[in-house]
Amino acid sequence: MEWFTLSLLSPTNAGIVDFSSYLLGTILVILLPGPNSLYVLTIATQKGWRSGAWGALGIFIGDSILMLAVALGAASLLMSSPILFQLVRIVGAIYLAWMGIGLLRSGMGRWTSQSHAKMFEIQARLMQLHPLFAALSLSLTNPKAIFFFIAFFSQFIKPDFAHPAITFVYLAIILQLMSMAYLTALILMGQFFSKYFRHHHRLTAGLWILAGSLFMGFALRLILV
């Protein structure tokens, strides 16, 4: 590994162009609302910080797998096989819609329910999958993320740099660290509001209905856009 030295820890030496713009762009991208962050916030609000942490870990693993897939040429495979791309996109849309419908049904059921026992029954059915696997599935069933990573990262990689893979990994690590910091903030926010929502079941129901509607919108966008 003679090509790796401590000097590569410097953004400039690692082949990164305009590092400050990359940081700004990464912050803006992370702050954009999407199914991953919405899921972590929702699950943390309803089930506590541990479930939120599992969800964040699932997102981290899923995004890391997608970034690795990009490095290994998955984007070229999807571009050369439109059928495969459409299949992955349809599966992702179905999964988003399934989660959206579940949230809508739970929210509407909780809105009309006055029984605490009934509320807990609805809440138990809210997310049938473990948060880790639910979040991991959310991340992996979005093929557009692969093309996003290519389009976004390629703007900041020097074309004449000898080891572009190092630059890609450098950019990916920074994005993941900033993403986890943001998800941690969402978990803490969800934990803070969880006690309040626990005693206001209609407010909680409204949150679920809103989240379900957004997930349905994400599913439609994945199919139509």
Short mmCIF file of C-alpha atoms in Angstrom, two decimals:
data_model
loop_
_atom_site.label_atom_id
_atom_site.label_comp_id
_atom_site.label_asym_id
_atom_site.label_seq_id
_atom_site.Cartn_x
_atom_site.Cartn_y
_atom_site.Cartn_z
CA MET A 1 0.00 0.00 0.00
CA GLU A 2 2.74 2.43 -0.99
CA TRP A 3 0.15 4.68 -2.62
CA PHE A 4 -1.48 5.41 0.76
CA THR A 5 0.15 8.05 2.95
CA LEU A 6 -1.05 10.35 5.70
CA SER A 7 -0.93 13.22 3.23
CA LEU A 8 -4.04 11.75 1.59
CA LEU A 9 -6.02 12.80 4.65
CA SER A 10 -5.86 16.32 3.25
CA PRO A 11 -8.81 16.98 0.89
CA THR A 12 -6.55 18.54 -1.73
CA ASN A 13 -4.06 15.66 -1.67
CA ALA A 14 -6.95 13.17 -1.81
CA GLY A 15 -8.00 14.49 -5.20
CA ILE A 16 -10.98 16.57 -4.07
CA VAL A 17 -11.97 19.70 -5.98
CA ASP A 18 -13.55 22.61 -4.06
CA PHE A 19 -13.94 20.85 -0.71
CA SER A 20 -15.90 23.72 0.88
CA SER A 21 -18.54 23.51 -1.85
CA TYR A 22 -18.77 19.77 -1.29
CA LEU A 23 -19.43 20.30 2.43
CA LEU A 24 -22.12 22.87 1.69
CA GLY A 25 -23.74 20.65 -0.93
CA THR A 26 -23.66 17.66 1.42
CA ILE A 27 -25.39 19.63 4.17
CA LEU A 28 -28.13 20.75 1.77
CA VAL A 29 -28.61 17.23 0.42
CA ILE A 30 -28.86 15.72 3.90
CA LEU A 31 -31.37 18.33 5.06
CA LEU A 32 -33.71 17.62 2.15
CA PRO A 33 -36.67 15.57 3.46
CA GLY A 34 -36.74 12.00 2.24
CA PRO A 35 -38.07 8.56 3.24
CA ASN A 36 -34.93 7.61 5.18
CA SER A 37 -34.89 10.59 7.53
CA LEU A 38 -38.68 10.56 7.83
CA TYR A 39 -38.63 6.92 8.89
CA VAL A 40 -35.97 7.48 11.54
CA LEU A 41 -37.84 10.47 12.98
CA THR A 42 -41.17 8.61 13.00
CA ILE A 43 -39.85 5.42 14.58
CA ALA A 44 -37.88 7.37 17.21
CA THR A 45 -40.97 9.40 18.10
CA GLN A 46 -43.20 6.36 18.44
CA LYS A 47 -40.86 3.71 19.83
CA GLY A 48 -38.01 5.62 21.45
CA TRP A 49 -34.37 6.34 20.76
CA ARG A 50 -33.27 2.69 20.62
CA SER A 51 -35.55 1.97 17.67
CA GLY A 52 -34.43 5.23 16.09
CA ALA A 53 -30.79 4.19 16.53
CA TRP A 54 -31.47 0.82 14.89
CA GLY A 55 -33.16 2.64 12.02
CA ALA A 56 -30.21 5.02 11.62
CA LEU A 57 -27.84 2.05 11.58
CA GLY A 58 -29.93 0.44 8.85
CA ILE A 59 -29.71 3.62 6.76
CA PHE A 60 -25.95 3.78 7.34
CA ILE A 61 -25.44 0.18 6.24
CA GLY A 62 -27.74 0.55 3.24
CA ASP A 63 -26.10 3.73 1.98
CA SER A 64 -22.66 2.19 2.51
CA ILE A 65 -23.68 -0.81 0.41
CA LEU A 66 -24.97 1.48 -2.35
CA MET A 67 -21.74 3.48 -2.33
CA LEU A 68 -19.72 0.28 -2.52
CA ALA A 69 -21.95 -0.87 -5.37
CA VAL A 70 -21.20 2.36 -7.22
CA ALA A 71 -17.48 1.78 -6.77
CA LEU A 72 -17.88 -1.75 -8.13
CA GLY A 73 -19.80 -0.63 -11.21
CA ALA A 74 -23.45 -1.21 -10.26
CA ALA A 75 -24.48 2.00 -12.00
CA SER A 76 -23.15 0.71 -15.33
CA LEU A 77 -25.07 -2.52 -14.82
CA LEU A 78 -28.34 -0.69 -14.15
CA MET A 79 -27.80 1.65 -17.10
CA SER A 80 -27.16 -1.27 -19.43
CA SER A 81 -30.24 -3.15 -18.18
CA PRO A 82 -33.35 -0.92 -18.17
CA ILE A 83 -35.49 -3.88 -17.16
CA LEU A 84 -33.41 -4.48 -14.04
CA PHE A 85 -33.53 -0.78 -13.17
CA GLN A 86 -37.31 -0.67 -13.58
CA LEU A 87 -37.69 -3.83 -11.50
CA VAL A 88 -35.66 -2.41 -8.61
CA ARG A 89 -37.56 0.87 -8.84
CA ILE A 90 -40.95 -0.88 -8.78
CA VAL A 91 -39.93 -2.96 -5.77
CA GLY A 92 -38.83 0.20 -3.99
CA ALA A 93 -42.09 1.99 -4.80
CA ILE A 94 -44.14 -0.97 -3.57
CA TYR A 95 -42.21 -1.06 -0.31
CA LEU A 96 -42.66 2.68 0.23
CA ALA A 97 -46.37 2.40 -0.54
CA TRP A 98 -46.70 -0.56 1.85
CA MET A 99 -45.17 1.47 4.66
CA GLY A 100 -47.33 4.46 3.75
CA ILE A 101 -50.53 2.43 3.80
CA GLY A 102 -49.56 0.91 7.15
CA LEU A 103 -48.97 4.34 8.65
CA LEU A 104 -52.23 5.71 7.22
CA ARG A 105 -54.27 2.79 8.54
CA SER A 106 -52.65 3.00 11.94
CA GLY A 107 -53.09 6.77 12.08
CA MET A 108 -56.75 6.67 11.09
CA GLY A 109 -57.39 3.80 13.47
CA ARG A 110 -55.75 5.63 16.34
CA TRP A 111 -57.65 8.84 15.50
CA THR A 112 -60.99 7.12 16.04
CA SER A 113 -59.88 4.96 18.97
CA GLN A 114 -60.39 6.09 22.54
CA SER A 115 -59.11 2.89 24.10
CA HIS A 116 -55.50 2.84 25.29
CA ALA A 117 -55.40 -0.92 24.75
CA LYS A 118 -56.49 -0.39 21.18
CA MET A 119 -53.83 2.28 20.73
CA PHE A 120 -51.05 -0.04 21.85
CA GLU A 121 -52.40 -2.75 19.53
CA ILE A 122 -52.26 -0.36 16.60
CA GLN A 123 -48.81 0.83 17.59
CA ALA A 124 -47.55 -2.77 17.75
CA ARG A 125 -48.69 -3.28 14.15
CA LEU A 126 -47.19 -0.01 12.93
CA MET A 127 -43.84 -1.40 11.91
CA GLN A 128 -43.82 -5.18 11.60
CA LEU A 129 -40.16 -5.29 10.63
CA HIS A 130 -37.29 -4.64 12.99
CA PRO A 131 -36.20 -1.00 12.51
CA LEU A 132 -32.77 -2.11 11.29
CA PHE A 133 -34.20 -4.23 8.47
CA ALA A 134 -36.98 -1.76 7.65
CA ALA A 135 -34.50 1.10 7.25
CA LEU A 136 -32.02 -1.10 5.39
CA SER A 137 -34.77 -2.08 2.94
CA LEU A 138 -35.71 1.58 2.49
CA SER A 139 -32.16 2.45 1.55
CA LEU A 140 -31.47 -0.49 -0.75
CA THR A 141 -34.74 -0.27 -2.72
CA ASN A 142 -33.94 3.19 -4.09
CA PRO A 143 -31.90 2.67 -7.27
CA LYS A 144 -31.83 6.41 -7.95
CA ALA A 145 -29.49 6.79 -4.98
CA ILE A 146 -26.78 5.00 -6.98
CA PHE A 147 -26.98 7.57 -9.78
CA PHE A 148 -27.14 10.39 -7.25
CA PHE A 149 -23.88 9.30 -5.64
CA ILE A 150 -22.20 9.20 -9.06
CA ALA A 151 -23.55 12.58 -10.18
CA PHE A 152 -22.81 14.30 -6.87
CA PHE A 153 -19.39 12.84 -6.11
CA SER A 154 -18.04 13.16 -9.66
CA GLN A 155 -18.27 16.97 -9.46
CA PHE A 156 -15.62 17.00 -6.74
CA ILE A 157 -13.13 14.42 -8.02
CA LYS A 158 -10.08 15.61 -9.93
CA PRO A 159 -10.18 13.87 -13.34
CA ASP A 160 -6.40 13.52 -13.43
CA PHE A 161 -6.02 12.13 -9.89
CA ALA A 162 -4.11 8.84 -9.88
CA HIS A 163 -6.38 7.04 -7.40
CA PRO A 164 -10.01 8.22 -7.85
CA ALA A 165 -11.23 5.38 -5.64
CA ILE A 166 -9.51 7.06 -2.68
CA THR A 167 -11.32 10.31 -3.44
CA PHE A 168 -14.64 8.50 -3.70
CA VAL A 169 -14.12 6.77 -0.34
CA TYR A 170 -13.06 10.07 1.25
CA LEU A 171 -16.22 11.82 0.02
CA ALA A 172 -18.39 8.87 1.05
CA ILE A 173 -17.01 8.82 4.59
CA ILE A 174 -17.66 12.53 5.02
CA LEU A 175 -21.22 12.20 3.74
CA GLN A 176 -21.89 9.24 6.04
CA LEU A 177 -20.52 11.05 9.10
CA MET A 178 -22.65 14.11 8.41
CA SER A 179 -25.68 11.96 7.67
CA MET A 180 -25.33 10.09 10.96
CA ALA A 181 -25.00 13.39 12.83
CA TYR A 182 -28.25 14.56 11.27
CA LEU A 183 -30.05 11.28 11.99
CA THR A 184 -28.82 11.45 15.59
CA ALA A 185 -30.39 14.90 15.88
CA LEU A 186 -33.66 13.50 14.50
CA ILE A 187 -33.56 10.65 17.04
CA LEU A 188 -33.05 13.08 19.91
CA MET A 189 -35.88 15.23 18.58
CA GLY A 190 -38.14 12.20 18.32
CA GLN A 191 -37.25 11.09 21.83
CA PHE A 192 -37.99 14.59 23.15
CA PHE A 193 -41.45 14.67 21.59
CA SER A 194 -42.30 11.01 22.31
CA LYS A 195 -43.51 11.70 25.86
CA TYR A 196 -45.80 14.44 24.60
CA PHE A 197 -47.24 12.35 21.77
CA ARG A 198 -47.83 9.45 24.15
CA HIS A 199 -50.48 11.47 26.00
CA HIS A 200 -52.07 13.08 22.92
CA HIS A 201 -53.26 10.21 20.77
CA ARG A 202 -54.93 12.38 18.12
CA LEU A 203 -51.79 14.40 17.62
CA THR A 204 -49.89 11.14 17.25
CA ALA A 205 -52.50 9.90 14.79
CA GLY A 206 -52.09 13.08 12.78
CA LEU A 207 -48.32 12.55 12.68
CA TRP A 208 -48.79 9.00 11.39
CA ILE A 209 -51.29 10.13 8.75
CA LEU A 210 -48.90 12.86 7.60
CA ALA A 211 -45.98 10.44 7.50
CA GLY A 212 -48.07 7.86 5.63
CA SER A 213 -49.11 10.46 3.06
CA LEU A 214 -45.48 11.47 2.53
CA PHE A 215 -44.41 7.85 2.06
CA MET A 216 -47.16 7.41 -0.55
CA GLY A 217 -45.85 10.56 -2.25
CA PHE A 218 -42.31 9.18 -2.23
CA ALA A 219 -43.60 5.97 -3.84
CA LEU A 220 -45.36 7.90 -6.62
CA ARG A 221 -42.29 10.06 -7.21
CA LEU A 222 -40.06 7.00 -7.50
CA ILE A 223 -42.35 5.57 -10.19
CA LEU A 224 -43.25 8.71 -12.12
CA VAL A 225 -40.10 10.85 -12.01
#
